[in-house]
Short mmCIF file of N, CA, C and O in Angstrom, two decimals:
data_model
loop_
_atom_site.label_atom_id
_atom_site.label_comp_id
_atom_site.label_asym_id
_atom_site.label_seq_id
_atom_site.Cartn_x
_atom_site.Cartn_y
_atom_site.Cartn_z
N MET E 176 1.00 -1.19 0.05
CA MET E 176 0.04 -0.10 0.24
C MET E 176 0.89 1.11 0.22
O MET E 176 1.76 1.29 0.53
N ALA E 177 0.73 2.18 -0.66
CA ALA E 177 1.28 3.61 -0.97
C ALA E 177 1.38 4.10 0.56
O ALA E 177 2.30 4.69 0.58
N GLY E 178 0.48 4.04 1.25
CA GLY E 178 0.35 4.75 2.45
C GLY E 178 0.98 4.20 3.67
O GLY E 178 0.57 4.33 4.74
N ALA E 179 1.33 3.09 3.48
CA ALA E 179 1.77 2.27 4.76
C ALA E 179 2.70 3.20 5.48
O ALA E 179 3.63 4.06 5.30
N ILE E 180 2.86 2.81 6.91
CA ILE E 180 3.25 3.49 7.93
C ILE E 180 4.47 2.62 8.29
O ILE E 180 4.29 1.71 8.61
N ARG E 181 5.66 3.45 8.24
CA ARG E 181 6.91 2.61 8.40
C ARG E 181 7.05 3.04 10.16
O ARG E 181 7.32 3.91 10.90
N VAL E 182 7.61 1.78 10.58
CA VAL E 182 7.83 1.55 12.35
C VAL E 182 9.11 1.12 12.77
O VAL E 182 9.20 0.10 11.62
N ARG E 183 9.44 1.01 13.88
CA ARG E 183 10.86 0.07 14.39
C ARG E 183 9.95 -0.85 14.90
O ARG E 183 9.38 -0.23 16.12
N ASN E 184 9.95 -1.95 14.75
CA ASN E 184 10.06 -3.00 15.31
C ASN E 184 10.71 -3.18 16.75
O ASN E 184 11.65 -2.91 16.90
N LYS E 185 10.52 -4.40 17.55
CA LYS E 185 11.01 -4.71 18.67
C LYS E 185 12.31 -4.87 18.70
O LYS E 185 13.16 -4.81 19.47
N ARG E 186 12.82 -5.49 17.37
CA ARG E 186 14.33 -5.94 17.18
C ARG E 186 15.15 -4.66 16.47
O ARG E 186 16.13 -4.49 16.14
N GLY E 187 14.27 -3.75 16.28
CA GLY E 187 14.95 -2.24 15.93
C GLY E 187 14.86 -2.34 14.53
O GLY E 187 15.68 -1.58 13.62
N GLU E 188 14.17 -2.81 13.94
CA GLU E 188 14.19 -2.99 12.17
C GLU E 188 12.98 -2.31 11.72
O GLU E 188 12.08 -1.97 12.47
N MET E 189 13.25 -1.41 10.54
CA MET E 189 12.05 -0.72 10.04
C MET E 189 11.49 -1.45 9.02
O MET E 189 12.03 -2.06 8.41
N ILE E 190 9.98 -1.74 9.51
CA ILE E 190 9.31 -2.60 8.93
C ILE E 190 7.99 -1.64 9.01
O ILE E 190 7.55 -0.50 8.93
N ASP E 191 6.85 -2.09 7.78
CA ASP E 191 5.50 -1.60 7.37
C ASP E 191 4.87 -2.29 8.80
O ASP E 191 4.83 -3.21 9.09
N ALA E 192 4.02 -0.97 9.67
CA ALA E 192 3.18 -1.89 10.47
C ALA E 192 2.09 -2.35 9.85
O ALA E 192 1.54 -2.00 8.54
N PRO E 193 1.78 -3.47 10.79
CA PRO E 193 0.61 -4.06 10.46
C PRO E 193 -0.37 -3.39 10.15
O PRO E 193 -0.51 -1.97 11.12
N GLU E 194 -1.34 -3.14 9.25
CA GLU E 194 -2.52 -2.62 9.40
C GLU E 194 -4.36 -3.11 9.53
O GLU E 194 -4.17 -4.65 9.14
N TYR E 195 -4.98 -2.61 9.88
CA TYR E 195 -6.07 -3.14 10.10
C TYR E 195 -7.32 -2.03 9.92
O TYR E 195 -6.92 -1.00 10.08
N THR E 196 -8.22 -2.38 9.55
CA THR E 196 -9.32 -1.09 9.07
C THR E 196 -10.13 -1.09 10.24
O THR E 196 -10.08 -1.37 11.51
N ALA E 197 -10.64 0.57 10.20
CA ALA E 197 -11.23 0.91 11.46
C ALA E 197 -12.35 -0.04 11.92
O ALA E 197 -12.25 -0.36 13.08
N SER E 198 -13.13 -1.06 10.93
CA SER E 198 -13.92 -1.92 11.41
C SER E 198 -13.44 -3.01 12.04
O SER E 198 -14.09 -3.35 13.08
N GLU E 199 -12.43 -3.50 11.61
CA GLU E 199 -11.54 -4.53 12.46
C GLU E 199 -10.92 -4.44 13.79
O GLU E 199 -10.96 -4.75 14.50
N ALA E 200 -10.75 -3.10 13.78
CA ALA E 200 -10.14 -2.38 14.93
C ALA E 200 -11.28 -2.29 16.11
O ALA E 200 -11.02 -2.67 17.45
N LYS E 201 -12.34 -2.31 15.74
CA LYS E 201 -13.51 -1.88 16.73
C LYS E 201 -14.03 -3.28 17.24
O LYS E 201 -14.46 -3.75 18.08
N HIS E 202 -14.27 -4.09 16.36
CA HIS E 202 -14.69 -5.43 16.40
C HIS E 202 -13.17 -6.32 16.92
O HIS E 202 -13.78 -7.20 17.58
N LYS E 203 -12.36 -6.01 16.81
CA LYS E 203 -10.97 -6.98 17.15
C LYS E 203 -10.23 -6.10 18.27
O LYS E 203 -8.81 -6.32 17.88
N PHE E 204 -10.63 -5.04 19.07
CA PHE E 204 -9.49 -4.24 19.31
C PHE E 204 -8.86 -5.08 20.30
O PHE E 204 -7.37 -4.56 20.57
N GLY E 205 -9.29 -6.10 21.00
CA GLY E 205 -8.28 -7.11 21.66
C GLY E 205 -7.04 -7.57 21.28
O GLY E 205 -5.90 -7.55 21.39
N GLN E 206 -7.35 -8.04 19.70
CA GLN E 206 -6.35 -8.42 19.15
C GLN E 206 -5.48 -7.41 18.69
O GLN E 206 -4.08 -7.87 18.62
N LEU E 207 -5.91 -6.43 18.31
CA LEU E 207 -4.81 -5.36 17.70
C LEU E 207 -3.94 -4.85 19.12
O LEU E 207 -2.76 -4.66 18.69
N LEU E 208 -4.59 -4.71 20.38
CA LEU E 208 -3.45 -4.32 21.54
C LEU E 208 -2.89 -5.41 21.78
O LEU E 208 -1.68 -5.16 21.75
N ASP E 209 -2.99 -6.58 21.70
CA ASP E 209 -1.82 -8.13 21.98
C ASP E 209 -1.10 -7.42 20.69
O ASP E 209 -0.20 -7.89 21.25
N ALA E 210 -1.08 -7.47 19.58
CA ALA E 210 -0.66 -6.95 18.48
C ALA E 210 0.62 -5.97 18.85
O ALA E 210 1.81 -6.30 18.36
N ALA E 211 -0.04 -4.98 19.02
CA ALA E 211 0.88 -3.60 19.46
C ALA E 211 2.14 -4.11 20.61
O ALA E 211 3.14 -3.80 20.50
N LEU E 212 1.17 -4.53 21.95
CA LEU E 212 2.20 -5.13 22.57
C LEU E 212 3.36 -6.17 21.98
O LEU E 212 4.51 -5.88 22.71
N ARG E 213 3.20 -6.86 21.45
CA ARG E 213 3.70 -8.28 20.76
C ARG E 213 4.67 -7.69 19.91
O ARG E 213 6.00 -8.01 20.11
N ASP E 214 4.51 -7.08 18.70
CA ASP E 214 5.03 -7.10 18.04
C ASP E 214 5.75 -5.35 17.68
O ASP E 214 6.36 -5.03 16.87
N GLY E 215 4.94 -4.48 18.24
CA GLY E 215 5.41 -3.09 17.68
C GLY E 215 3.93 -2.46 17.35
O GLY E 215 2.61 -2.99 17.32
N PRO E 216 4.00 -1.19 16.63
CA PRO E 216 3.16 -0.40 16.56
C PRO E 216 2.42 -1.29 15.54
O PRO E 216 2.51 -1.92 14.48
N VAL E 217 1.06 -0.36 15.44
CA VAL E 217 -0.21 -1.23 14.52
C VAL E 217 -0.94 0.32 13.70
O VAL E 217 -1.38 1.28 14.85
N ALA E 218 -1.26 0.05 12.38
CA ALA E 218 -1.49 1.00 11.76
C ALA E 218 -3.22 0.64 11.58
O ALA E 218 -3.89 -0.11 11.63
N ILE E 219 -4.08 1.73 11.72
CA ILE E 219 -5.56 1.66 11.79
C ILE E 219 -5.94 2.38 10.29
O ILE E 219 -5.34 3.49 10.41
N ILE E 220 -6.32 1.98 9.69
CA ILE E 220 -6.59 2.52 8.25
C ILE E 220 -8.14 3.04 8.07
O ILE E 220 -8.92 2.04 8.45
N LYS E 221 -8.87 3.76 7.31
CA LYS E 221 -10.28 3.61 7.39
C LYS E 221 -10.25 4.79 5.70
O LYS E 221 -9.01 5.36 5.56
N GLN E 222 -10.89 4.43 4.97
CA GLN E 222 -11.31 4.34 3.26
C GLN E 222 -9.75 4.30 2.93
O GLN E 222 -9.35 5.24 2.00
N ARG E 223 -9.14 3.52 3.18
CA ARG E 223 -7.62 2.95 2.71
C ARG E 223 -6.64 4.16 3.05
O ARG E 223 -5.86 4.07 2.09
N LYS E 224 -6.80 4.75 4.02
CA LYS E 224 -5.71 5.79 4.25
C LYS E 224 -4.97 5.14 5.79
O LYS E 224 -6.76 5.24 6.73
N PRO E 225 -4.33 5.54 5.89
CA PRO E 225 -3.84 5.08 7.39
C PRO E 225 -4.29 6.69 8.21
O PRO E 225 -4.42 7.67 8.07
N THR E 226 -4.67 6.35 9.34
CA THR E 226 -5.67 7.46 10.39
C THR E 226 -5.18 7.36 11.67
O THR E 226 -5.42 8.41 12.56
N ALA E 227 -4.67 6.25 12.31
CA ALA E 227 -4.21 6.14 13.58
C ALA E 227 -3.14 5.03 13.75
O ALA E 227 -3.03 4.01 12.84
N VAL E 228 -2.10 5.46 15.05
CA VAL E 228 -1.05 4.39 15.55
C VAL E 228 -1.42 3.67 16.75
O VAL E 228 -1.53 4.87 17.43
N LEU E 229 -1.80 2.62 16.60
CA LEU E 229 -1.62 2.10 18.21
C LEU E 229 -0.35 1.67 18.75
O LEU E 229 0.40 0.95 18.05
N ILE E 230 -0.07 1.85 19.82
CA ILE E 230 1.31 1.81 20.41
C ILE E 230 1.07 1.31 21.71
O ILE E 230 0.11 1.99 22.57
N SER E 231 2.18 0.71 22.57
CA SER E 231 2.51 0.23 23.99
C SER E 231 2.78 1.94 24.73
O SER E 231 2.91 2.84 24.00
N ILE E 232 2.12 1.43 26.15
CA ILE E 232 2.55 2.70 27.03
C ILE E 232 4.22 2.72 26.93
O ILE E 232 4.90 3.95 27.20
N GLU E 233 5.11 1.92 26.63
CA GLU E 233 6.51 1.91 26.76
C GLU E 233 6.90 3.07 25.90
O GLU E 233 7.79 3.97 25.58
N GLU E 234 5.98 2.63 24.50
CA GLU E 234 7.16 3.43 23.22
C GLU E 234 6.21 4.56 23.05
O GLU E 234 7.23 5.70 23.42
N TYR E 235 5.23 4.83 24.13
CA TYR E 235 4.64 6.06 23.91
C TYR E 235 5.27 6.81 24.84
O TYR E 235 5.90 8.21 24.83
N ARG E 236 5.67 6.22 25.83
CA ARG E 236 6.88 7.26 26.89
C ARG E 236 7.97 7.63 26.31
O ARG E 236 8.39 8.64 26.80
N ALA E 237 8.46 6.82 25.43
CA ALA E 237 9.68 6.89 24.93
C ALA E 237 9.58 8.07 24.07
O ALA E 237 10.53 8.96 23.95
N LEU E 238 8.67 8.35 23.15
CA LEU E 238 8.35 9.39 22.42
C LEU E 238 8.39 10.46 23.28
O LEU E 238 9.37 11.21 22.81
N THR E 239 7.68 10.50 24.17
CA THR E 239 7.77 11.82 24.96
C THR E 239 8.84 12.39 25.99
O THR E 239 9.11 13.48 25.66
N GLU E 240 9.30 11.21 26.11
CA GLU E 240 10.39 11.70 26.98
C GLU E 240 11.82 12.48 25.90
O GLU E 240 12.52 13.23 26.67
N ALA E 241 11.56 11.56 24.79
CA ALA E 241 12.47 12.25 23.93
C ALA E 241 11.90 13.60 23.27
O ALA E 241 13.28 14.47 23.57
N GLU E 242 10.86 13.96 23.47
CA GLU E 242 10.55 15.25 23.03
C GLU E 242 10.62 16.19 23.98
O GLU E 242 11.23 17.12 24.13
N ASP E 243 10.60 15.44 25.55
CA ASP E 243 11.01 16.62 26.33
C ASP E 243 12.06 17.21 26.92
O ASP E 243 12.60 17.92 26.51
N ARG E 244 13.22 16.19 26.64
CA ARG E 244 14.41 16.12 26.59
C ARG E 244 15.00 17.64 25.39
O ARG E 244 15.78 18.04 25.90
N ALA E 245 14.42 17.12 24.38
CA ALA E 245 14.99 17.68 23.37
C ALA E 245 14.08 19.15 23.52
O ALA E 245 14.92 20.43 23.45
N LEU E 246 13.03 19.16 24.13
CA LEU E 246 13.01 20.78 24.41
C LEU E 246 13.25 21.71 25.72
O LEU E 246 13.88 22.55 25.82
N THR E 247 13.77 20.44 26.63
CA THR E 247 14.55 21.07 27.44
C THR E 247 16.13 21.61 26.71
O THR E 247 16.25 22.96 27.39
N THR E 248 16.75 20.96 26.22
CA THR E 248 18.04 21.33 25.67
C THR E 248 17.89 22.75 24.63
O THR E 248 18.67 23.68 25.15
N LEU E 249 16.28 22.67 23.94
CA LEU E 249 16.23 23.97 23.14
C LEU E 249 15.82 25.06 24.23
O LEU E 249 16.39 26.27 23.48
N SER E 250 15.20 24.79 25.22
CA SER E 250 14.78 26.11 25.90
C SER E 250 16.14 26.34 27.07
O SER E 250 16.31 27.70 26.97
N ALA E 251 16.97 25.61 27.43
CA ALA E 251 18.47 26.62 28.26
C ALA E 251 19.24 26.83 26.79
O ALA E 251 19.80 27.90 27.62
N GLU E 252 19.24 26.19 25.69
CA GLU E 252 20.03 27.10 24.33
C GLU E 252 19.41 28.74 24.48
O GLU E 252 19.79 29.26 24.40
N PHE E 253 17.95 28.61 24.30
CA PHE E 253 17.35 29.62 23.62
C PHE E 253 17.73 31.13 25.19
O PHE E 253 17.89 32.05 25.12
N ASP E 254 17.28 30.29 26.37
CA ASP E 254 17.54 31.40 27.74
C ASP E 254 19.03 31.66 28.20
O ASP E 254 19.42 32.94 28.28
N ARG E 255 20.03 30.83 27.78
CA ARG E 255 21.83 31.18 27.32
C ARG E 255 21.81 32.28 26.17
O ARG E 255 22.37 33.29 26.99
N ARG E 256 21.20 32.42 25.24
CA ARG E 256 21.63 33.31 24.12
C ARG E 256 20.69 34.80 24.56
O ARG E 256 21.38 35.93 24.43
N TYR E 257 19.35 34.48 24.93
CA TYR E 257 18.48 35.65 25.49
C TYR E 257 19.48 36.06 26.79
O TYR E 257 19.71 37.46 26.65
N ALA E 258 20.22 35.70 27.50
CA ALA E 258 21.16 36.48 28.88
C ALA E 258 21.65 37.60 27.91
O ALA E 258 22.28 38.40 28.47
N THR E 259 22.75 36.73 27.00
CA THR E 259 23.94 37.23 26.24
C THR E 259 23.01 38.42 25.92
O THR E 259 24.09 39.51 25.92
N MET E 260 21.83 38.08 25.45
CA MET E 260 21.61 39.76 24.76
C MET E 260 21.23 40.61 25.71
O MET E 260 21.07 42.40 24.90
N GLN E 261 20.95 40.16 26.69
CA GLN E 261 20.50 41.13 27.67
C GLN E 261 21.73 42.19 28.25
O GLN E 261 21.68 42.54 29.29
N ALA E 262 22.78 41.04 28.45
CA ALA E 262 24.03 42.09 29.17
C ALA E 262 24.51 43.10 28.87
O ALA E 262 24.01 43.89 27.43
N PRO E 263 25.50 43.85 29.80
CA PRO E 263 25.53 45.37 29.56
C PRO E 263 26.17 45.35 28.17
O PRO E 263 27.43 44.84 27.94
N GLY E 264 25.76 46.85 27.71
CA GLY E 264 26.55 46.85 26.12
C GLY E 264 26.02 46.04 24.84
O GLY E 264 26.55 46.38 23.68
N ALA E 265 25.13 45.14 24.85
CA ALA E 265 24.84 44.32 23.91
C ALA E 265 23.94 44.68 22.46
O ALA E 265 24.03 44.91 21.73
N VAL E 266 23.09 45.78 23.59
CA VAL E 266 22.53 46.60 22.10
C VAL E 266 23.21 47.52 21.37
O VAL E 266 22.92 47.69 20.41
N ALA E 267 24.23 48.21 22.58
CA ALA E 267 25.58 49.27 21.72
C ALA E 267 25.96 48.16 20.56
O ALA E 267 26.11 48.83 19.52
N ALA E 268 26.24 46.85 21.28
CA ALA E 268 27.12 46.15 19.98
C ALA E 268 26.27 45.91 19.12
O ALA E 268 26.73 45.53 17.57
N MET E 269 25.50 45.40 18.91
CA MET E 269 24.34 44.78 18.31
C MET E 269 23.77 46.24 16.96
O MET E 269 24.30 46.04 15.67
N GLN E 270 23.68 47.22 17.60
CA GLN E 270 23.51 48.49 16.83
C GLN E 270 24.98 48.68 16.10
O GLN E 270 24.48 49.25 14.63
N ARG E 271 26.17 48.79 16.64
CA ARG E 271 26.90 48.72 15.56
C ARG E 271 27.44 48.05 14.69
O ARG E 271 27.88 48.02 13.51
N ALA E 272 27.22 46.71 14.80
CA ALA E 272 26.87 45.57 13.76
C ALA E 272 25.91 45.79 13.04
O ALA E 272 26.61 46.18 11.34
N PHE E 273 24.88 46.79 12.96
CA PHE E 273 24.10 46.75 12.00
C PHE E 273 24.62 48.24 11.20
O PHE E 273 24.26 48.52 9.87
N ASP E 274 25.53 49.19 11.51
CA ASP E 274 25.79 50.27 11.23
C ASP E 274 26.95 50.17 10.30
O ASP E 274 27.26 51.19 9.88
N THR E 275 27.47 48.81 10.64
CA THR E 275 28.69 49.04 9.75
C THR E 275 28.62 48.23 8.30
O THR E 275 27.78 47.61 8.13
N PRO E 276 29.41 49.27 7.28
CA PRO E 276 29.32 48.64 6.12
C PRO E 276 29.83 47.98 5.52
O PRO E 276 30.23 47.10 6.12
N PRO E 277 28.97 47.70 4.30
CA PRO E 277 28.78 46.45 3.76
C PRO E 277 30.63 45.62 3.84
O PRO E 277 30.78 44.36 3.85
N ALA E 278 31.24 46.60 3.00
CA ALA E 278 32.15 45.98 2.63
C ALA E 278 33.57 45.84 4.05
O ALA E 278 34.40 44.76 3.81
N GLN E 279 33.38 47.34 4.96
CA GLN E 279 33.72 46.55 6.35
C GLN E 279 33.53 44.97 6.71
O GLN E 279 34.31 44.04 7.34
N LEU E 280 32.17 44.60 6.68
CA LEU E 280 31.39 43.35 7.35
C LEU E 280 32.37 42.17 6.15
O LEU E 280 33.25 41.17 7.13
N GLY E 281 32.84 42.48 5.17
CA GLY E 281 33.11 41.65 4.29
C GLY E 281 34.57 41.45 4.80
O GLY E 281 35.20 40.32 4.77
N ALA E 282 35.33 42.33 5.03
CA ALA E 282 37.02 42.38 5.15
C ALA E 282 36.77 41.72 6.66
O ALA E 282 37.96 40.59 6.58
N PHE E 283 36.18 41.87 7.62
CA PHE E 283 35.69 40.93 8.68
C PHE E 283 36.16 39.41 8.71
O PHE E 283 36.50 38.46 9.20
N ALA E 284 34.85 39.66 7.61
CA ALA E 284 34.64 37.83 7.44
C ALA E 284 35.87 37.12 6.61
O ALA E 284 36.08 36.21 7.00
N SER E 285 36.29 37.98 5.68
CA SER E 285 37.82 37.29 5.16
C SER E 285 38.72 37.14 6.22
O SER E 285 39.58 35.80 6.05
N ALA E 286 38.84 38.30 7.18
CA ALA E 286 39.99 37.88 8.17
C ALA E 286 39.96 37.00 9.17
O ALA E 286 40.81 36.16 9.72
N SER E 287 38.35 36.48 9.00
CA SER E 287 38.21 35.55 10.11
C SER E 287 38.49 34.28 9.87
O SER E 287 38.46 32.77 10.46
N LEU E 288 38.52 34.43 8.00
CA LEU E 288 38.33 32.86 7.30
C LEU E 288 39.94 32.03 7.22
O LEU E 288 40.63 31.52 7.55
N LYS E 289 40.73 33.49 7.32
CA LYS E 289 42.36 33.29 7.22
C LYS E 289 42.77 32.83 8.71
O LYS E 289 43.83 32.16 8.62
N LYS E 290 42.42 33.05 9.75
CA LYS E 290 42.76 33.13 10.79
C LYS E 290 42.62 31.27 11.58
O LYS E 290 41.47 31.33 11.58
N PRO E 291 43.38 30.41 12.02
CA PRO E 291 42.68 29.08 12.76
C PRO E 291 42.24 29.42 13.73
O PRO E 291 42.87 29.88 14.39
N SER E 292 41.02 28.67 13.38
CA SER E 292 40.31 28.68 14.54
C SER E 292 40.50 27.78 16.18
O SER E 292 40.47 27.99 17.16
N VAL E 293 41.36 26.78 15.29
CA VAL E 293 41.75 25.76 16.61
C VAL E 293 43.35 25.64 15.87
O VAL E 293 43.53 25.14 14.89
N PRO E 294 44.19 25.62 16.67
CA PRO E 294 45.40 25.00 16.77
C PRO E 294 45.75 24.22 16.29
O PRO E 294 44.90 22.77 16.63
N LYS E 295 46.67 23.70 15.49
CA LYS E 295 46.69 22.02 15.01
C LYS E 295 47.49 21.69 15.90
O LYS E 295 48.90 21.95 16.54
N LYS E 296 46.93 20.17 15.99
CA LYS E 296 48.13 19.60 17.04
C LYS E 296 48.93 18.30 16.42
O LYS E 296 48.37 17.90 15.12
N THR E 297 50.41 18.31 16.47
CA THR E 297 51.10 17.40 15.78
C THR E 297 50.70 15.92 16.79
O THR E 297 50.82 15.77 17.96
N LEU E 298 51.12 15.03 15.46
CA LEU E 298 50.82 13.71 16.11
C LEU E 298 52.34 13.30 16.82
O LEU E 298 53.26 13.43 16.17
N ALA E 299 52.61 12.86 17.78
CA ALA E 299 53.79 12.16 18.48
C ALA E 299 54.14 10.91 17.51
O ALA E 299 52.83 10.11 16.83
N ARG E 300 55.37 10.58 16.93
CA ARG E 300 56.05 9.42 16.11
C ARG E 300 55.86 8.35 17.17
O ARG E 300 56.49 8.54 18.18
N PRO E 301 55.45 7.17 16.48
CA PRO E 301 55.63 6.14 17.34
C PRO E 301 56.80 5.58 18.05
O PRO E 301 57.38 5.83 16.84
N ARG E 302 57.11 5.03 19.03
CA ARG E 302 58.36 4.66 19.32
C ARG E 302 58.54 3.61 18.99
O ARG E 302 57.83 2.79 18.59
N LYS E 303 60.29 3.57 18.38
CA LYS E 303 61.02 1.71 18.01
C LYS E 303 60.68 1.39 19.09
O LYS E 303 61.43 1.88 20.00
N LEU E 304 60.25 -0.09 19.17
CA LEU E 304 60.57 -0.87 20.37
C LEU E 304 62.11 -1.77 20.19
O LEU E 304 61.87 -1.77 18.72
N GLY E 305 62.86 -2.05 21.09
CA GLY E 305 63.76 -3.01 20.52
C GLY E 305 65.49 -2.16 20.15
O GLY E 305 65.73 -2.01 19.79
#
């Protein structure tokens, strides 16, 4: 089916989710629940289109916890950048950046490309044994 739902099974392999019609889901919900708990996500289709996915509570928690971690990381990064923008002199520095002529900005950019940002480390030669 063209609208197949790809899911990761319990072994970590990407597969097409087993599909059940909405009518089958209504009449055989216990079987669908058992399949979702045993094998992984189950797709429910209506009018030949996927409309829902039944997953175990463990999979749901894993999805929401991953989202929470990502949101926490983004929030912390936003807060750090916002605090930097609120530092004394930040407004004046931004205004100077906006007032800088394009040619001078280009010169700054070129100069920054010429400077190595990280010092190169030399690798020690292996010692000869014996």
